GROMACS .gro file of C-alpha atoms in nm:
model
  205
    1MET     CA    1   2.612  13.186  -0.801
    2SER     CA    2   2.361  13.348  -1.035
    3GLN     CA    3   2.343  13.675  -0.838
    4GLU     CA    4   2.615  13.916  -0.946
    5THR     CA    5   2.822  14.090  -0.680
    6LEU     CA    6   3.094  14.349  -0.706
    7ALA     CA    7   3.376  14.467  -0.484
    8SER     CA    8   3.324  14.592  -0.130
    9PRO     CA    9   3.575  14.827   0.033
   10ALA     CA   10   3.679  14.575   0.299
   11GLN     CA   11   3.679  14.254   0.098
   12ARG     CA   12   3.721  14.267  -0.276
   13SER     CA   13   3.516  13.995  -0.442
   14ALA     CA   14   3.306  13.914  -0.746
   15SER     CA   15   3.054  13.645  -0.832
   16PHE     CA   16   2.877  13.586  -1.163
   17GLU     CA   17   2.791  13.340  -1.438
   18ARG     CA   18   2.922  13.348  -1.793
   19ASN     CA   19   2.723  13.138  -2.038
   20THR     CA   20   2.775  13.084  -2.410
   21THR     CA   21   2.678  12.809  -2.655
   22GLU     CA   22   3.020  12.652  -2.582
   23THR     CA   23   3.065  12.686  -2.205
   24ARG     CA   24   2.867  12.755  -1.891
   25ILE     CA   25   3.084  12.903  -1.614
   26ALA     CA   26   2.996  12.997  -1.257
   27ILE     CA   27   3.268  13.178  -1.063
   28ARG     CA   28   3.313  13.334  -0.721
   29LEU     CA   29   3.642  13.509  -0.636
   30THR     CA   30   3.767  13.676  -0.321
   31ILE     CA   31   4.102  13.853  -0.347
   32GLU     CA   32   4.162  13.870   0.029
   33GLY     CA   33   4.135  13.496   0.072
   34GLN     CA   34   4.314  13.204   0.231
   35GLY     CA   35   4.394  13.000  -0.078
   36LYS     CA   36   4.071  12.800  -0.060
   37TYR     CA   37   3.934  12.652  -0.379
   38GLN     CA   38   3.663  12.444  -0.540
   39VAL     CA   39   3.750  12.400  -0.907
   40LYS     CA   40   3.593  12.175  -1.169
   41THR     CA   41   3.654  12.223  -1.541
   42GLY     CA   42   3.651  11.862  -1.663
   43ILE     CA   43   4.027  11.879  -1.735
   44ARG     CA   44   4.207  11.746  -1.430
   45PHE     CA   45   4.553  11.890  -1.496
   46PHE     CA   46   4.398  12.230  -1.566
   47ASP     CA   47   4.205  12.202  -1.238
   48HIS     CA   48   4.535  12.135  -1.062
   49MET     CA   49   4.694  12.447  -1.214
   50LEU     CA   50   4.398  12.662  -1.106
   51GLU     CA   51   4.410  12.513  -0.757
   52LEU     CA   52   4.777  12.593  -0.706
   53PHE     CA   53   4.722  12.936  -0.865
   54THR     CA   54   4.459  13.003  -0.597
   55ARG     CA   55   4.677  12.876  -0.314
   56HIS     CA   56   4.988  13.069  -0.416
   57GLY     CA   57   4.787  13.386  -0.479
   58ALA     CA   58   4.610  13.352  -0.141
   59PHE     CA   59   4.280  13.404  -0.320
   60ASP     CA   60   3.955  13.214  -0.261
   61LEU     CA   61   3.803  13.066  -0.575
   62ASP     CA   62   3.491  12.866  -0.655
   63LEU     CA   63   3.480  12.786  -1.026
   64ALA     CA   64   3.274  12.538  -1.223
   65CYS     CA   65   3.279  12.506  -1.600
   66ASP     CA   66   3.058  12.283  -1.813
   67GLY     CA   67   3.217  12.300  -2.156
   68ASP     CA   68   3.196  12.121  -2.491
   69LEU     CA   69   3.491  11.893  -2.420
   70ASP     CA   70   3.353  11.646  -2.673
   71VAL     CA   71   3.453  11.903  -2.935
   72ASP     CA   72   3.786  12.023  -2.793
   73GLN     CA   73   3.943  12.167  -2.478
   74HIS     CA   74   3.996  12.508  -2.637
   75HIS     CA   75   3.664  12.669  -2.548
   76THR     CA   76   3.684  12.553  -2.186
   77VAL     CA   77   4.040  12.670  -2.122
   78GLU     CA   78   4.007  13.005  -2.300
   79ASP     CA   79   3.666  13.087  -2.150
   80VAL     CA   80   3.782  13.002  -1.799
   81GLY     CA   81   4.072  13.243  -1.855
   82ILE     CA   82   3.832  13.516  -1.968
   83ALA     CA   83   3.595  13.459  -1.675
   84LEU     CA   84   3.876  13.451  -1.419
   85GLY     CA   85   4.025  13.771  -1.560
   86GLU     CA   86   3.685  13.939  -1.556
   87ALA     CA   87   3.637  13.832  -1.195
   88PHE     CA   88   3.957  14.011  -1.096
   89ASP     CA   89   3.858  14.317  -1.298
   90ARG     CA   90   3.520  14.334  -1.124
   91ALA     CA   91   3.660  14.265  -0.779
   92LEU     CA   92   3.923  14.539  -0.809
   93GLY     CA   93   3.664  14.803  -0.900
   94ASP     CA   94   3.825  15.133  -1.001
   95LYS     CA   95   4.168  15.002  -0.889
   96ARG     CA   96   4.233  15.292  -0.654
   97GLY     CA   97   4.502  15.223  -0.397
   98ILE     CA   98   4.649  14.909  -0.555
   99LEU     CA   99   5.008  14.847  -0.652
  100ARG     CA  100   4.881  14.773  -1.006
  101ALA     CA  101   5.195  14.591  -1.127
  102GLY     CA  102   5.384  14.293  -0.995
  103TYR     CA  103   5.640  14.035  -1.099
  104PHE     CA  104   5.775  13.713  -0.955
  105LEU     CA  105   6.057  13.470  -1.029
  106MET     CA  106   5.951  13.116  -0.933
  107PRO     CA  107   6.176  12.811  -0.905
  108MET     CA  108   6.040  12.458  -0.910
  109ASP     CA  109   6.319  12.207  -0.871
  110GLU     CA  110   6.519  12.227  -1.197
  111THR     CA  111   6.280  12.477  -1.357
  112LEU     CA  112   6.270  12.856  -1.331
  113ALA     CA  113   5.977  13.069  -1.450
  114ILE     CA  114   5.902  13.440  -1.446
  115ALA     CA  115   5.574  13.630  -1.459
  116ALA     CA  116   5.490  14.000  -1.479
  117VAL     CA  117   5.144  14.156  -1.456
  118ASP     CA  118   5.022  14.513  -1.507
  119LEU     CA  119   4.655  14.583  -1.434
  120SER     CA  120   4.672  14.869  -1.680
  121GLY     CA  121   4.326  14.856  -1.837
  122ARG     CA  122   4.483  14.732  -2.161
  123ALA     CA  123   4.485  14.369  -2.271
  124ALA     CA  124   4.818  14.232  -2.392
  125TYR     CA  125   4.997  13.904  -2.340
  126ALA     CA  126   5.320  13.718  -2.413
  127VAL     CA  127   5.359  13.350  -2.326
  128ASP     CA  128   5.662  13.124  -2.369
  129THR     CA  129   5.620  12.791  -2.189
  130GLN     CA  130   5.914  12.613  -2.355
  131VAL     CA  131   5.686  12.306  -2.366
  132ARG     CA  132   5.712  12.104  -2.687
  133THR     CA  133   5.489  11.806  -2.609
  134ARG     CA  134   5.120  11.795  -2.706
  135LEU     CA  135   4.989  11.683  -2.367
  136VAL     CA  136   5.085  11.721  -2.003
  137GLY     CA  137   4.850  11.503  -1.808
  138ASP     CA  138   4.518  11.546  -1.987
  139LEU     CA  139   4.577  11.911  -2.084
  140GLN     CA  140   4.654  12.016  -2.442
  141THR     CA  141   4.964  12.223  -2.373
  142GLU     CA  142   4.915  12.478  -2.653
  143LEU     CA  143   4.607  12.596  -2.464
  144VAL     CA  144   4.817  12.739  -2.181
  145THR     CA  145   4.871  13.038  -2.410
  146ASP     CA  146   4.496  13.061  -2.474
  147PHE     CA  147   4.429  13.068  -2.099
  148PHE     CA  148   4.663  13.361  -2.041
  149GLU     CA  149   4.533  13.542  -2.350
  150GLY     CA  150   4.180  13.499  -2.215
  151PHE     CA  151   4.281  13.621  -1.871
  152ALA     CA  152   4.449  13.930  -2.018
  153ARG     CA  153   4.132  14.010  -2.214
  154GLY     CA  154   3.900  13.957  -1.919
  155ALA     CA  155   4.116  14.146  -1.670
  156ARG     CA  156   4.219  14.417  -1.918
  157ALA     CA  157   4.577  14.349  -1.813
  158ASN     CA  158   4.926  14.300  -1.948
  159VAL     CA  159   5.032  13.942  -1.876
  160HIS     CA  160   5.381  13.812  -1.951
  161VAL     CA  161   5.490  13.462  -1.848
  162LYS     CA  162   5.800  13.270  -1.950
  163THR     CA  163   5.986  12.954  -1.860
  164MET     CA  164   6.351  13.053  -1.830
  165TYR     CA  165   6.476  12.694  -1.832
  166GLY     CA  166   6.379  12.349  -1.712
  167ARG     CA  167   6.354  11.982  -1.803
  168SER     CA  168   6.012  11.860  -1.688
  169ASN     CA  169   5.718  11.985  -1.896
  170HIS     CA  170   5.493  11.945  -1.592
  171HIS     CA  171   5.727  12.165  -1.388
  172LYS     CA  172   5.744  12.427  -1.664
  173ILE     CA  173   5.368  12.479  -1.669
  174GLU     CA  174   5.331  12.456  -1.293
  175ALA     CA  175   5.611  12.707  -1.229
  176ILE     CA  176   5.446  12.952  -1.471
  177PHE     CA  177   5.110  12.930  -1.293
  178LYS     CA  178   5.275  12.974  -0.953
  179ALA     CA  179   5.480  13.272  -1.072
  180PHE     CA  180   5.169  13.425  -1.228
  181ALA     CA  181   4.970  13.382  -0.907
  182ARG     CA  182   5.234  13.553  -0.696
  183ALA     CA  183   5.286  13.835  -0.945
  184LEU     CA  184   4.910  13.895  -0.954
  185ARG     CA  185   4.896  13.884  -0.574
  186VAL     CA  186   5.148  14.170  -0.565
  187ALA     CA  187   4.965  14.369  -0.834
  188CYS     CA  188   4.634  14.340  -0.645
  189SER     CA  189   4.787  14.438  -0.311
  190ARG     CA  190   4.689  14.765  -0.149
  191ASP     CA  191   4.951  15.041  -0.164
  192LYS     CA  192   4.967  15.202   0.181
  193GLN     CA  193   5.178  15.488   0.050
  194LEU     CA  194   4.934  15.587  -0.227
  195GLY     CA  195   4.625  15.535  -0.013
  196GLU     CA  196   4.319  15.574  -0.236
  197MET     CA  197   4.506  15.740  -0.520
  198LEU     CA  198   4.477  15.587  -0.866
  199PRO     CA  199   4.809  15.434  -0.977
  200SER     CA  200   4.804  15.614  -1.311
  201THR     CA  201   4.853  15.967  -1.445
  202LYS     CA  202   4.568  15.915  -1.694
  203GLY     CA  203   4.299  15.931  -1.428
  204LEU     CA  204   4.147  15.600  -1.536
  205LEU     CA  205   4.245  15.233  -1.545
   0.00000   0.00000   0.00000
């Protein structure tokens, strides 16, 4: 996946590598996908969240990250968020003809989560998982916020996710990722009414 590709009019996709002294990431994203995924970050619960994100968003995602997990999970989780956000930003191109914003309310058994996304060209985030334990599976739970911060930076997007209520910490994180995927799916969708117009009065996103 070393060759970089950008969006095509028919199928919006991006493929690139992002390498630092802390992580080496290879990513290929197709927005008009079928929920197919190949994900390997070295953190199994995080992989699971990215897999269900891909399925619920109906994207296709190949992502491999070789990070310094012997130091901490932080670099891996944050950098994957940045790379994934950048992949969406590249794949969407100039963002003409998209809905731009989307939100979704997602139940998972006893848990309810909400997500809202605006592909505004400005990075901002707010995350409230309501998770108070250090670990869920093998994932350091405080890093969920770092993932969404990284995504917002990479995608140049407003990202707001919140657990409304719930009991299971696993369900809280999973419901957030599912809600986020479906909100992003809406935001990326083509707007038949606007056609190729830019969804902004500024003339640039």
